[in-house]
PDB file of C-alpha atoms in Angstrom:
ATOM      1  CA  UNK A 669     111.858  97.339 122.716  1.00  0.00           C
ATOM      2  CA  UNK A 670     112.813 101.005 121.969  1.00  0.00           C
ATOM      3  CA  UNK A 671     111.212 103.725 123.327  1.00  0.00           C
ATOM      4  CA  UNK A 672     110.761 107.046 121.891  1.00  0.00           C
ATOM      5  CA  UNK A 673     110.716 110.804 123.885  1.00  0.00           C
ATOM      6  CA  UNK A 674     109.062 113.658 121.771  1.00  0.00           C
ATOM      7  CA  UNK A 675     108.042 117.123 123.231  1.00  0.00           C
ATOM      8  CA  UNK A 676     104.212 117.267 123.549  1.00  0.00           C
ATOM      9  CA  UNK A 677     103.633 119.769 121.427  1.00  0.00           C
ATOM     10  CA  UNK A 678     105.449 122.759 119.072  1.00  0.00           C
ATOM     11  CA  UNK A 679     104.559 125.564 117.107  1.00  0.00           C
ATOM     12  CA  UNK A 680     105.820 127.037 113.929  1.00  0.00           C
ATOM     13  CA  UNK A 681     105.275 129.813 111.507  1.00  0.00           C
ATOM     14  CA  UNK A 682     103.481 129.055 108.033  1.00  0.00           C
ATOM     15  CA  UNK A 683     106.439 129.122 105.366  1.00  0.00           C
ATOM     16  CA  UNK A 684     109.235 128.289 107.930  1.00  0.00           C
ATOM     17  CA  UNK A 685     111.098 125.274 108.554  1.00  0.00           C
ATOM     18  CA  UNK A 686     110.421 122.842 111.152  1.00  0.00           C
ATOM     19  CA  UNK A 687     112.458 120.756 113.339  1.00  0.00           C
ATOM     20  CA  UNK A 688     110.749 118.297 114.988  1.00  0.00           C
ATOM     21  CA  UNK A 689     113.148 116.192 117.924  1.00  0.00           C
ATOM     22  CA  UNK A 690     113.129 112.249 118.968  1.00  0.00           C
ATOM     23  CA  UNK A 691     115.162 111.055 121.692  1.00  0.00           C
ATOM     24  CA  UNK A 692     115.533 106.922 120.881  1.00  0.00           C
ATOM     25  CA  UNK A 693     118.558 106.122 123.115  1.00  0.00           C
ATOM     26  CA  UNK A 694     117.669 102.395 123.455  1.00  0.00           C
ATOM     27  CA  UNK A 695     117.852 102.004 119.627  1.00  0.00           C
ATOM     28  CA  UNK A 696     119.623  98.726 118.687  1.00  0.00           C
ATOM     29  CA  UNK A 697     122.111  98.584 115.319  1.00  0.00           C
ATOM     30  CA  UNK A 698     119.311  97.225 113.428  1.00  0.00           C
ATOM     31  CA  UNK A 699     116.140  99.311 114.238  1.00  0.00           C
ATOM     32  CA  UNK A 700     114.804 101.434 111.805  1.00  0.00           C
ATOM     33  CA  UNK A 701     113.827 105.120 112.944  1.00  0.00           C
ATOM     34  CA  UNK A 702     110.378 105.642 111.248  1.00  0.00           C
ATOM     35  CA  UNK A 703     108.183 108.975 111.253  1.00  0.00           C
ATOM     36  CA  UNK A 704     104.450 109.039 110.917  1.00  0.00           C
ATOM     37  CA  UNK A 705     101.987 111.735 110.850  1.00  0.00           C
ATOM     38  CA  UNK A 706      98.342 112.245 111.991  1.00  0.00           C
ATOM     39  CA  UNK A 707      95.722 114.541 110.683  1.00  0.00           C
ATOM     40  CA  UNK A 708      92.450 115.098 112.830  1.00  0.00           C
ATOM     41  CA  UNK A 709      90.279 112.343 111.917  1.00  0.00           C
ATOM     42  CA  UNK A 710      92.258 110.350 110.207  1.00  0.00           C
ATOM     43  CA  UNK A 711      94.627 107.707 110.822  1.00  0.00           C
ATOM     44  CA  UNK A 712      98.568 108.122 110.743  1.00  0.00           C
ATOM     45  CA  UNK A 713     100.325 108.913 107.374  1.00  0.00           C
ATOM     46  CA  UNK A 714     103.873 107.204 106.916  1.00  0.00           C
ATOM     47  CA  UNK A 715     106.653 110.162 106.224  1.00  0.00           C
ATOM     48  CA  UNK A 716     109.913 108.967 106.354  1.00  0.00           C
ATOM     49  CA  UNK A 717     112.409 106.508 108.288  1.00  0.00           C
ATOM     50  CA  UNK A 718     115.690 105.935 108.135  1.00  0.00           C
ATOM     51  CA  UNK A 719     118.598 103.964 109.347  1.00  0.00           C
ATOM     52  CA  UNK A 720     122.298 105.552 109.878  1.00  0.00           C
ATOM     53  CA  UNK A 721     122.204 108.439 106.534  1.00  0.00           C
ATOM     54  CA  UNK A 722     120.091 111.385 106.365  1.00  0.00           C
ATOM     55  CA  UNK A 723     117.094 110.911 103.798  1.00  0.00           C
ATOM     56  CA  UNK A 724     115.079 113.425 101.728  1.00  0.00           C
ATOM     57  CA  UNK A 725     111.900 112.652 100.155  1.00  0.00           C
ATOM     58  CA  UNK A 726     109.173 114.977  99.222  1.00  0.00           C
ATOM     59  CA  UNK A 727     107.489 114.859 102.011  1.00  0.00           C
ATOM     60  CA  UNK A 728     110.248 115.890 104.447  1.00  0.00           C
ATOM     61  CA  UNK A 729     113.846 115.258 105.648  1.00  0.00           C
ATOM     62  CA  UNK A 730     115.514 113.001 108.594  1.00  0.00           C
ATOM     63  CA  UNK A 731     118.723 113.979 110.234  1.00  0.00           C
ATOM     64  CA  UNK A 732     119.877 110.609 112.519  1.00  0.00           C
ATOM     65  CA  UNK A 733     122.857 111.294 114.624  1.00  0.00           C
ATOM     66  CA  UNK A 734     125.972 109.793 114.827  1.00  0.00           C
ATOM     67  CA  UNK A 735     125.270 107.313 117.908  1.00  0.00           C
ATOM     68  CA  UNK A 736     121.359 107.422 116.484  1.00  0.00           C
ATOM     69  CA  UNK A 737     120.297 107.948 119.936  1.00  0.00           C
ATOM     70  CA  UNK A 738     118.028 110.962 118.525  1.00  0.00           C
ATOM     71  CA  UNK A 739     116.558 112.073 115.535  1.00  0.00           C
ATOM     72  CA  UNK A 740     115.123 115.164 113.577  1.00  0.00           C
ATOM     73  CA  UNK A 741     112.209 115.540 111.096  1.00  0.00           C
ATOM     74  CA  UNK A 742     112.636 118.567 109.089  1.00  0.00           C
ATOM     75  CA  UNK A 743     109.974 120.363 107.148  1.00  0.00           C
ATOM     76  CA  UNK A 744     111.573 122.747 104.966  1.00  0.00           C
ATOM     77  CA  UNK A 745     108.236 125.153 104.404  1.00  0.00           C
ATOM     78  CA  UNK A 746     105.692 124.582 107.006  1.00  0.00           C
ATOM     79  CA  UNK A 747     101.679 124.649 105.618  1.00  0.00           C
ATOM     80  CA  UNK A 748      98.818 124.810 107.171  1.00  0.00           C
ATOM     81  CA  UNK A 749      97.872 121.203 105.772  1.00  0.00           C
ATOM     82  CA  UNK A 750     100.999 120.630 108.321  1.00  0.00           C
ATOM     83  CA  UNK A 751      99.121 120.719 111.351  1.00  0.00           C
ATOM     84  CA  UNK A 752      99.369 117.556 112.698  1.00  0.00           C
ATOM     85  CA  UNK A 753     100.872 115.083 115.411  1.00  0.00           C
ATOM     86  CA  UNK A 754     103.948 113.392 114.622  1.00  0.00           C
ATOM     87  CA  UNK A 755     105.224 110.176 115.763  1.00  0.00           C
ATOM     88  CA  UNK A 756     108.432 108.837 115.998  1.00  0.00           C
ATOM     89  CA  UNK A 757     108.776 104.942 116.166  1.00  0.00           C
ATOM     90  CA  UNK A 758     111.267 102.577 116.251  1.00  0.00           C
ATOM     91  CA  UNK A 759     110.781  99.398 114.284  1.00  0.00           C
ATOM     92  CA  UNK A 760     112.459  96.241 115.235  1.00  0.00           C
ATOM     93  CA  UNK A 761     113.238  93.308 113.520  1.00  0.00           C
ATOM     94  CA  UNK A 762     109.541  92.122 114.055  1.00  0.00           C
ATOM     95  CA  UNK A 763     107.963  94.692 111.930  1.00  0.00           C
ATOM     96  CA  UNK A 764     106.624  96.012 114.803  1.00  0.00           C
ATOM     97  CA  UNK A 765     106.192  99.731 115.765  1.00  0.00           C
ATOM     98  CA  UNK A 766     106.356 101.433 118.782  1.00  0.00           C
ATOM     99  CA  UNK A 767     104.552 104.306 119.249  1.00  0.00           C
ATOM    100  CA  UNK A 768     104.916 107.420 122.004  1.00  0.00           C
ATOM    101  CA  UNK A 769     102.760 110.121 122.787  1.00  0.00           C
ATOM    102  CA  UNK A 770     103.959 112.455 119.466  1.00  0.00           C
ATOM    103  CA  UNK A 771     104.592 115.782 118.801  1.00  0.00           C
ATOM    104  CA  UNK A 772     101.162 118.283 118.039  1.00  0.00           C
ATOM    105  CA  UNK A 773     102.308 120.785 116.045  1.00  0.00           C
ATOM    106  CA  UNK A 774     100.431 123.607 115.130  1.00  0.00           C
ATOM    107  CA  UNK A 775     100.823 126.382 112.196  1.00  0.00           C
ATOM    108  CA  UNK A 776     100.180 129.850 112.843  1.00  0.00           C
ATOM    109  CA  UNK A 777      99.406 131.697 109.389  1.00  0.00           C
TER     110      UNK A 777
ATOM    111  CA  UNK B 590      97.841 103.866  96.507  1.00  0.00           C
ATOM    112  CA  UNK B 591      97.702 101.181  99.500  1.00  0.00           C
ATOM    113  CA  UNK B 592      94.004 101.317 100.496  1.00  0.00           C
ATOM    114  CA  UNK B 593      93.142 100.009 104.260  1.00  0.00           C
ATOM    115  CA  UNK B 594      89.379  99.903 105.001  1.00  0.00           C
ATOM    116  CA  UNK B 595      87.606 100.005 108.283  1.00  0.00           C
ATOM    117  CA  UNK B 596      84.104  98.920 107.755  1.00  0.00           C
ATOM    118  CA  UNK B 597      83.089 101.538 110.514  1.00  0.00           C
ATOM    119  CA  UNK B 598      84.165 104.621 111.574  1.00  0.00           C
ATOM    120  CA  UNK B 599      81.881 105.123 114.498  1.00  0.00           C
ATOM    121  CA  UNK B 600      80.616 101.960 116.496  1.00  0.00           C
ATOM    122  CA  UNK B 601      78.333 102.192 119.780  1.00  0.00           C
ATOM    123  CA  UNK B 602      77.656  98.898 121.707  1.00  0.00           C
ATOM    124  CA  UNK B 603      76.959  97.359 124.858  1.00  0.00           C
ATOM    125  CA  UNK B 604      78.968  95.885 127.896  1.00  0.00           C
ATOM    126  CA  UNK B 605      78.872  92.351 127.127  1.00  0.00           C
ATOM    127  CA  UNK B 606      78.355  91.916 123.502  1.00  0.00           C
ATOM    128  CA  UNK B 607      80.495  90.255 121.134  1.00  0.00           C
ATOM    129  CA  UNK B 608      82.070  93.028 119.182  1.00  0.00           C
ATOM    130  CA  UNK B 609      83.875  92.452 115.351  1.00  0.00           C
ATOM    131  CA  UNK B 610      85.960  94.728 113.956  1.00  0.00           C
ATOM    132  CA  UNK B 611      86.775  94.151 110.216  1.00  0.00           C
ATOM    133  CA  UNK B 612      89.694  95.462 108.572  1.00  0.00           C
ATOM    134  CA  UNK B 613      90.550  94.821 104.794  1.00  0.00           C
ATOM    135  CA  UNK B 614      93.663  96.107 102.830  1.00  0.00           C
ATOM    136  CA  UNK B 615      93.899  96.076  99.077  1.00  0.00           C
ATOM    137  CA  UNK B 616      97.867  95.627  98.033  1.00  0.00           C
ATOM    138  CA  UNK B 617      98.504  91.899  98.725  1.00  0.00           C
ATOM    139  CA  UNK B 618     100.109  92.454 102.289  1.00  0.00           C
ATOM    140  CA  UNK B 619     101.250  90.106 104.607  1.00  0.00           C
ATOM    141  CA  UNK B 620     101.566  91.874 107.601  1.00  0.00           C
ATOM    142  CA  UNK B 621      98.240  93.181 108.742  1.00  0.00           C
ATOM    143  CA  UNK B 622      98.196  94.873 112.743  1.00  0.00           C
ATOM    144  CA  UNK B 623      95.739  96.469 114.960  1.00  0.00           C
ATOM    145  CA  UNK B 624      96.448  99.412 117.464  1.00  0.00           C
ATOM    146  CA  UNK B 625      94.141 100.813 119.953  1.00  0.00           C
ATOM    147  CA  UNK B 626      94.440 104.793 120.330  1.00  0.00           C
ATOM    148  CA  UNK B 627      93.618 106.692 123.928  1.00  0.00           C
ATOM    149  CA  UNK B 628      94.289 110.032 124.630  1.00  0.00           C
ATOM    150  CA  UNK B 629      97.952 110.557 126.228  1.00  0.00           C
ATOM    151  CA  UNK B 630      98.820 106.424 125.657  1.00  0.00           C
ATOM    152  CA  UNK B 631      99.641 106.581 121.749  1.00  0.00           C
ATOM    153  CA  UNK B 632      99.266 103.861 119.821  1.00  0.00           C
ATOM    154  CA  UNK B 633      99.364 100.293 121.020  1.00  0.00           C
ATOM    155  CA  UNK B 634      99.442  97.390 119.187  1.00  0.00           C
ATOM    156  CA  UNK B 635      96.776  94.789 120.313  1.00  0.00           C
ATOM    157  CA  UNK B 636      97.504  91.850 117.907  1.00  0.00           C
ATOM    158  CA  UNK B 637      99.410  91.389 114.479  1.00  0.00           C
ATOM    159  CA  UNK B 638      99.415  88.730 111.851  1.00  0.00           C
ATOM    160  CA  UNK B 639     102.246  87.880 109.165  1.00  0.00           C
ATOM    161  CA  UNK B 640     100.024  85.647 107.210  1.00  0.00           C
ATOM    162  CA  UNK B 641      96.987  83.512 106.560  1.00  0.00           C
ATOM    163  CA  UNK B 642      96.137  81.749 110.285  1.00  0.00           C
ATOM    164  CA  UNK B 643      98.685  83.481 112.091  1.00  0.00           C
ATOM    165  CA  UNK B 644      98.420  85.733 115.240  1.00  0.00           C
ATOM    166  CA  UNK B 645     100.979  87.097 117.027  1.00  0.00           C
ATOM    167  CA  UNK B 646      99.761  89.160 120.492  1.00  0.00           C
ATOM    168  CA  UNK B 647     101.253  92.428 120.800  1.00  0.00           C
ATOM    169  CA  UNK B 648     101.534  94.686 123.941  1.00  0.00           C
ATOM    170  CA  UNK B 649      97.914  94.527 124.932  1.00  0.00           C
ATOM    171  CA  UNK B 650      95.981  91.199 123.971  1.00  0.00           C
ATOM    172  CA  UNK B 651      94.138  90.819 126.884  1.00  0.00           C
ATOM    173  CA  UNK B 652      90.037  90.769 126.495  1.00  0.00           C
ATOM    174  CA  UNK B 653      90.567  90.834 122.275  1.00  0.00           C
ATOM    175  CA  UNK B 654      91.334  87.754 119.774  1.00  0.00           C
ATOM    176  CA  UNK B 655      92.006  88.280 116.126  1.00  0.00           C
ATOM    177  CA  UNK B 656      91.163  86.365 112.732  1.00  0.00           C
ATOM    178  CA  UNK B 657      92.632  86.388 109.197  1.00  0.00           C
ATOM    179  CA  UNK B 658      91.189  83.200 107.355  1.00  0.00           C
ATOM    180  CA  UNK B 659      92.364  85.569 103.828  1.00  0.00           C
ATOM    181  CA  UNK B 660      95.140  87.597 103.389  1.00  0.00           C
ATOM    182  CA  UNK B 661      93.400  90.957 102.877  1.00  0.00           C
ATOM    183  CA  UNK B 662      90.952  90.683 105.393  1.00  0.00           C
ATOM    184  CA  UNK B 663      91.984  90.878 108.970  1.00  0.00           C
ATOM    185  CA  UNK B 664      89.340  91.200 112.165  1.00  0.00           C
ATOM    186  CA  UNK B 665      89.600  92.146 115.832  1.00  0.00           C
ATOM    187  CA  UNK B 666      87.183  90.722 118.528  1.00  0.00           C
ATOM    188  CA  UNK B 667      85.602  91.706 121.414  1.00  0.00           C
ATOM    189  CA  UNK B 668      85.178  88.642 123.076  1.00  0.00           C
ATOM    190  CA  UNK B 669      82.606  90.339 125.761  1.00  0.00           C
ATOM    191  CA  UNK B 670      82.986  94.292 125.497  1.00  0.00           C
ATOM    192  CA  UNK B 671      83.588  95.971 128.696  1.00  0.00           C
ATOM    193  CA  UNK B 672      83.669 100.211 129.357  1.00  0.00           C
ATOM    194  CA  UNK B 673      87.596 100.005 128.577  1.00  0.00           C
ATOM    195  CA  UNK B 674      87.613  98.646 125.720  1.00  0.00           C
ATOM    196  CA  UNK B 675      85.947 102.104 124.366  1.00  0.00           C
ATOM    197  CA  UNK B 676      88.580 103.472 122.193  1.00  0.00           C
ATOM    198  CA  UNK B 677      90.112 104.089 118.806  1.00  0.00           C
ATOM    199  CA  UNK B 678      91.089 101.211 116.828  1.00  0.00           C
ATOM    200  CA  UNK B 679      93.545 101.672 113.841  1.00  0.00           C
ATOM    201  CA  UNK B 680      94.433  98.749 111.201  1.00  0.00           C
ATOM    202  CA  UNK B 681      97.753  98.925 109.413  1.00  0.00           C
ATOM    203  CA  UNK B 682      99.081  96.596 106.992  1.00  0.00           C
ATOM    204  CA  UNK B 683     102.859  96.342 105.259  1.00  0.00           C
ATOM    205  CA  UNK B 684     104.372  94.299 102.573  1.00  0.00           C
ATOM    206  CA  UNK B 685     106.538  91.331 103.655  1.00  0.00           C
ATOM    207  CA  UNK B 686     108.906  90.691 106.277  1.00  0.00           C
ATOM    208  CA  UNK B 687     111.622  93.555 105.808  1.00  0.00           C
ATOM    209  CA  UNK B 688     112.375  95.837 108.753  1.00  0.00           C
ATOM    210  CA  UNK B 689     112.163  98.389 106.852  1.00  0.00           C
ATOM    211  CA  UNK B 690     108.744  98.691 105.389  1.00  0.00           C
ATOM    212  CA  UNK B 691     106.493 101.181 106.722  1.00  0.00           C
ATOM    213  CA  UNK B 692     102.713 100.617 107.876  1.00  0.00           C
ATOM    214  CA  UNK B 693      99.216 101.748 106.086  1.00  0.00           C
ATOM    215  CA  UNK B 694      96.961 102.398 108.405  1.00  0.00           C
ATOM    216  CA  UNK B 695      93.319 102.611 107.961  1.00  0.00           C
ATOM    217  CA  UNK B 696      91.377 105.685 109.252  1.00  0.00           C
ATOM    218  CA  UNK B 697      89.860 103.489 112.211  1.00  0.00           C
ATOM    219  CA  UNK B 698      86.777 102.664 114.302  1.00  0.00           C
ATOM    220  CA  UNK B 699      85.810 104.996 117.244  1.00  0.00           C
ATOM    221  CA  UNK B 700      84.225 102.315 119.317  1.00  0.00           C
ATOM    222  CA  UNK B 701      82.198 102.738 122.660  1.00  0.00           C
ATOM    223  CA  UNK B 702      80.508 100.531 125.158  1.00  0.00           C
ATOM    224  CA  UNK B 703      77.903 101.835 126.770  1.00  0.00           C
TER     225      UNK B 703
END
């Protein structure tokens, strides 16, 4: 199965974009590159995933390179409410997930 | 809005007891998992299910089994708790079989064994 290499933690300015790395460079051609998020206390929040293209929703955007060996979240205007860990997981043709340590990224007003 | 329910967010009990874990999701899912959380491991999957009867054992099985006798209601055992089994446990469910479809997790059981 795919694993996934995130830096352990990052920090960001409220109102400023965030870019948020993966490194997946045991991806197969048909694993999906899916992003989750997790607020204290809760469990993780689904955000985005992607195969080859870039995608947009209103949550965030993905960037995939070319080889999809790595991967970018981007959140255009970080909150507060932002302050979370986010996961990066590959999921195979099984449906099943596999999940690294995350990213904790923290907001600074 | 998907709803997954954990019927406890905070469990205590002791080293050998029979622990259950119950887990129900509201959409009509047939995937239902269940992850175990520790500090600096991530998320591992214990055991999944794509339908009624069915188990599948994920990365770490060992000392849990798993029931789903209904399609919204999926449950993790203890079989005899031990110290290490003292964690946080996360449900998820999905719809069908697509590769695609992302999880709903459940905001899970902090479980120890005293």
């Amino acid at each position: 199965d795919a694993k996934t290499t995130q830096p352990n933690s990052m920090e960001s300015n409220e109102e400023e974009p965030v870019h948020l790395p993966c490194n997946h460079s045991t991806i197969s051609g048909t694993d999906y590159i899916h992003w989750y998020r997790q607020l204290p206390s809760q469990g993780p929040e689904y955000v985005i995933h992607g195969l080859t293209s870039n995608v947009n929703n209103r949550m965030a955007s993905l960037a995939i390179a070319e080889d999809r060996k790595s991967s970018t979240l981007i959140l255009h205007r970080a909150t507060l409410r932002d302050a979370a860990v986010y996961y990066c997981t590959v999921n195979n043709a099984g449906n099943m997930l596999t999940f690294g340590g995350g990213t904790r990224l923290m907001v600074k007003p | 809005d998907v709803k997954v329910t954990q019927s406890s967010r905070y469990l205590v009990k002791r080293t050998g007891e029979k622990v259950f874990l119950e887990c129900v999701q509201d959409m009509d899912h047939e995937n239902m998992f269940w992850y175990r959380q520790d500090p600096g491991l991530g998320l591992r999957l214990i055991y999944f299910s794509y339908d009624v009867k069915m188990k599948e054992k994920g990365d770490i099985p060992e000392g849990y089994s798993v029931s789903r006798e209904k399609k919204e209601r999926f449950s993790l055992i203890l079989e005899s708790a031990s110290t290490n089994q003292t964690s946080m446990y996360l449900c998820a469910s999905s719809p069908g079989t697509g590769i695609r479809q992302p999880q709903h997790f459940g905001d899970g059981t902090r479980l120890s064994i005293l």
